[in-house]
Every structure is written in structure tokens, then in C-alpha cells.
Amino acid sequence: MTNRHLVIVLGDQLDLEASAFDGFDPAQDCVWMAEVAQESTHVPSAKPRIALFLSAMRHFAQALRERQWPLAYTRLDDKGNCGWLAGELRLAIARLQPAALVMTAPGDWRVLQSLREVAADCGLPLDIRDDRHFFSTVREFAEHAKGRKQLRLEYWYRALRQKHGILMDDGQPAGGQWNFDADNREAFGKTGPAGLRAPLRFEPDATTREVLALVGSRFADHAGALESFGWPVTRAQALQALEDFIAHRLPLFGRFEDAMWAGEPWLYHSQLSAAMNLKLLTACEVVQAAEHAWRTGSAPIEAVEGFIRQILGWREYVRGIYWTQMPSYLERNALQAQEPLPEFFWTGDTDMACLRDALTQTLTHGYAHHIQRLMVTGLYLLLRGVKPQEAHAWYLSVYVDAVEWVELPNTLGMSQYGDGGLMASKPYIASGKYIQRMGNHCKGCRYDPAQATGPTACPYTTLYWDFLMRHETLLASNPRMGMQVRNLARLTPDKREAIRAQAQRLTPE
Ligand SMILES: Cc1cc2nc3c(=O)[nH]c(=O)nc-3n(C[C@H](O)[C@H](O)[C@H](O)COP(=O)(O)OP(=O)(O)OC[C@H]3O[C@@H](n4cnc5c(N)ncnc54)[C@H](O)[C@@H]3O)c2cc1C
Ligand code: SF4
């Protein structure tokens, strides 16, 4: 069928305009895609995540067929599917005999190595092209990082805004400031979020229903639920989801970016990460849509800058960290944390109201917003001393937007301080009082965030003080931790002992 290029398309590369297709000639090239069990089991992926990837892949395959582009596609349930990506690629090469392999740079170091190995073994050139879904290349990030001991978001973000003219007016930051973070930390107050409108949900079509049935039976023992699956699985749906966010939630995105509310998983967040990570949307079109909303007066600068900072800033920055630090980054464990992941992270079965809410929605939808990931689930694992590699495997499994290039730096670096401060200038630690301030969970909880010891002590508060004690020497040398460490001095030896004993009762369960 083909003897020129076999164009490799992975499950997170679903863009007809991808660089891999530059120069594609249907007369002599063929696209290759494969659904393999290994990608759902190397970490035990939760059902919503598997379903999203498979459904989006099948819809993309359909779009390729409509273009009448030659496609070699292996389905998960095809007879003879060997179950792993490299193995399937070898079979396709043997069958199709291409002269070269072409692909857009993948998002996962492990996958890149295995595909390189196949190409080398088969004696084929592998042409890896830049991923145009990002504003920057890894080479640019590496250049920016050269000679810096610590990598901080702010300078990278400003450089990208200037280079790409995003939110810039005559060379100056739009609205007169680079950063509106100070305006973006509000909690909801007693009455909670006003005028919430549920984000668009896409009713599963026949292709998605088939995938849901397959995932339900083939991965029956994996965590997570499929009943409420409604993620965008095509580019057209992703564009609708973008439009819906810009019109209805962006205006309040900034103010309440860090806020939480019991039983409200979506709030004013975009839920666009999965669509962007699967490449159904480009980061550029999302950023441009947000900037347009500000320029046309439909969203305030605080919201728009806050939102753009997440994408042009954080998203580009964590990608740079990942590719410049791998593979050793995966092994880092600066705090020498060795506890296993608590079993209830796979079920949500805990009496901590904030954590139960975050885990339940995670398992139901494959989604939690950033502050829940960082300051509820992540904070709990950090305080409890869970091994960062166990935390990483969990985050990579459960979220529909989880791809290693973005998940690993967020988990191991930002949330678990496993890289010892490369990404975050201090560990993100707080007691239960932070969670109390940012939402309403504590009201419905059997624990009291003000108590570190005793029968109603909030586990976050107990573990917070215990964490400070465990790492006192290390933290004392961090200028940004000074106040928190000094507060330890107020604890009497008896109180310290009581906290330590209570913390030990919390681990293991
Ligand atoms: C422990 C942990 C694990 C995470 N794992 C992932 C992951 O696997 N995949 C993923 O895409 N994001 C991850 N994030 C970042 C962030 O939490 C999610 O991008 C965000 O919650 C997705 O929801 P949303 O689309 O509604 O985001 P919004 O709140 O609407 O934000 C807008 C967009 O900004 C981008 N963004 C926001 N924060 C970050 C960030 N810290 N890093 C990179 N991009 C960001 C996302 O593309 C997101 O869609 C993680 C964060 C933490 C703390
Ligand atoms: S009291 Fe503690 S465990 Fe309960 S909701 Fe508040 S922070 Fe969470």
C-alpha cells in the first residue's frame, strides 16, 4: 500500500494540521495509529481517561478516512493486537515496508525512547518534527534555562508574551501590569458561587458508546466511572466547549481561580486541558479567544491575564521542565518521602470532606480543578510523606488530561517538592485552615481545621505541623519558609509530642 512514509499518530496527537502531516501524500504515505492495552496499564488508567483517549482516537481515524488518507489502525479488541505500542509498530512496518517513519514530537519520554528503538532496530529513519501546538520549543526553553539555578515561571512567561505579542500594547503589558495574581485569590463568601452554569456536556454518540462498553468490560477492575462521560472527543466539540467557556465562565475565572465549593466540580474553570492535550485545540487559539474577550469588553483583564498565564505561562513552562530534566526527573525524591499511596485514593472512601469531594469527582469525571489537585489531594500526599513516584502514578492514571509531560512536573515538582525546589521556590504546604478559608468543606466535615490534636483534629492540620517538624532543618534554610518554621517554636515539647503521636496514628491507615 505504501512505501514512502509511515506517519505515526499517537492518542494525544489528534490534529489534521499537525507537523507530521506536512507534505503528506496519500498516494505514497500512510497514517499509523494503534490502541494498545499497555497505554492503559503501565499506570492503571482510570476508566474516564481510557475512554476519552480511545473515543477521540476513533473519531480522528474517522476524519482521516473521510479525507481518504490511507490509514493502518489497530483497535484494542482486534484479533492479534499484541498489546504494546512498539510491538504494533513493528508489525505495521513489516506489513507496509515504509522507507521512513515520520511523527510530531511525542509528549512522553518513555514512548519516544521505545519508538526510537523500533526505528533503529528496523533500520529506518525517524523524522521527529516540532509540535506546533506550543508557543515555544524545548530548544528555546533550554536556552532560557541555561545557567539558571532555579527556573521560575515569571520571566519565561513575560518573554513569551513579548515574543508572541500576547496581551501587549505598544511593548507594554496590557492593563499596565504583567501579573494580576493579587486580584485572583478570592473565596466565594457565605452564599457560594453565583450564577454557575454547567459546562457543555457532549452526549456520547455511537462511536463513544461502543468505546464506553469496551472500556467497561475490558478494564472493569480499573478505578473510575463512565456513566457521566461527556468530554469533547472531536475538534468540532472542543471548539464548542471553548466558545462556551469564553462566553460563560471566563469573566469570573480569575477572581475565583483558587476557590472551592462542595459538590461543585467545575466552577469557573475551562475544562479545556484534555482537549488541548489531545491536540483537538491549539493553545494559540485558546489564548487568542481569551484575549479577544478582553479586547471586546466581555471579560476583565484580571480574568484574561490569569487564564492566559496558565496556558502561555505554566503549560509551556512545565513542558520545558519535563523535556530538559528527563529521564532523571522521574526518580527525584528530595524529601525522601517513602509512604505508599493511601488505598482510599482509588475509592474516595474517607471522612475528610474536602478530600472525599475531590476524589469522588476525580473518579466520577476524571477531573478536578487546579487548587483541588494542588491543595487538597496533592497537599495531603505531601504532608503524609507519600513517595512522589506513587503520587505521580496516581495523577497520571486518574485525570482525563493526564499526559506525562504536563502531569509529572506538576506532581513531582510543584505539588510534592520532589525536585527540591527546581520548580517551586518552597513546598506548597498549609494546614486545614487554608482549605477552610478557600471553600465551605470544613462546615460539613467531622474534623475541625483549627485542631492539630484530639478526636476532632483535622488530619491536614496535624500532618502540617508534623511535616514542619520532620523537615525543620531543611525548611529553616529556605527564606520563604521562615515564618512557618518560626511558628514551630511556639509549640511546647508536649504539644510536639502529641502532634507526632496523632500523625503516626494517621499513617498507616
Ligand atoms: C498535582 C497536579 C497534577 C496535574 N496534572 C495535570 C495533567 O496531568 N494534565 C494537565 O493538563 N494539567 C495538570 N495539572 C495542571 C492543572 O491542574 C490542570 O491543567 C487544570 O486543572 C485543568 O483544568 P481546566 O482545563 O479546567 O483548567 P483551567 O483552570 O481552566 O486552566 C486553563 C488551562 O491552563 C492550563 N494549566 C493550568 N494550570 C496548569 C499547570 N499547572 N500546568 C500546565 N498547564 C496548566 C491547562 O491547559 C488548563 O486547561 C496538574 C496540577 C497539579 C497540581
Ligand atoms: S476539617 Fe480538615 S479534613 Fe475536614 S474539610 Fe476541613 S480541611 Fe478538610
Tab-separated table of C-alpha atoms and ligand atoms in Angstrom, residues 350-356 375-376 379-380 431-436 440-451 456-461, ligand 2:
chain	number	residue	atom	x	y	z
A	350	THR	CA	-12.602	8.889	53.517
A	351	ASP	CA	-14.336	11.025	56.118
A	352	MET	CA	-12.273	14.110	55.251
A	353	ALA	CA	-14.932	16.161	53.449
A	354	CYS	CA	-12.594	18.173	51.213
A	355	LEU	CA	-10.602	15.147	50.136
A	356	ARG	CA	-13.690	12.973	49.645
A	375	MET	CA	-4.043	21.990	47.801
A	376	VAL	CA	-6.334	19.048	48.572
A	379	LEU	CA	-1.221	18.627	49.846
A	380	TYR	CA	-2.472	15.542	51.638
A	431	SER	CA	-2.919	23.430	57.386
A	432	GLY	CA	-6.645	22.711	57.195
A	433	LYS	CA	-7.231	26.430	57.797
A	434	TYR	CA	-6.237	27.194	54.216
A	435	ILE	CA	-8.885	24.780	52.929
A	436	GLN	CA	-11.391	26.316	55.346
A	440	ASN	CA	-17.057	25.509	52.540
A	441	HIS	CA	-15.949	21.906	53.007
A	442	CYS	CA	-14.998	22.253	56.660
A	443	LYS	CA	-18.580	23.138	57.585
A	444	GLY	CA	-19.716	19.711	56.546
A	445	CYS	CA	-16.773	17.831	57.995
A	446	ARG	CA	-16.444	15.890	61.210
A	447	TYR	CA	-12.990	17.427	61.740
A	448	ASP	CA	-12.002	20.880	62.928
A	449	PRO	CA	-9.285	22.642	60.916
A	450	ALA	CA	-8.194	24.630	63.976
A	451	GLN	CA	-7.271	21.478	65.919
A	456	THR	CA	-11.730	16.174	66.052
A	457	ALA	CA	-8.278	17.272	64.869
A	458	CYS	CA	-8.174	17.906	61.123
A	459	PRO	CA	-5.678	15.471	59.566
A	460	TYR	CA	-4.321	18.278	57.366
A	461	THR	CA	-3.556	20.390	60.415
B	2	SF4	S1	-11.726	19.966	58.534
B	2	SF4	FE1	-9.861	19.296	57.537
B	2	SF4	S2	-10.411	17.379	56.524
B	2	SF4	FE2	-12.306	18.392	57.050
B	2	SF4	S3	-12.870	19.559	55.222
B	2	SF4	FE3	-11.699	20.942	56.547
B	2	SF4	S4	-9.597	20.754	55.863
B	2	SF4	FE4	-10.718	19.011	55.015
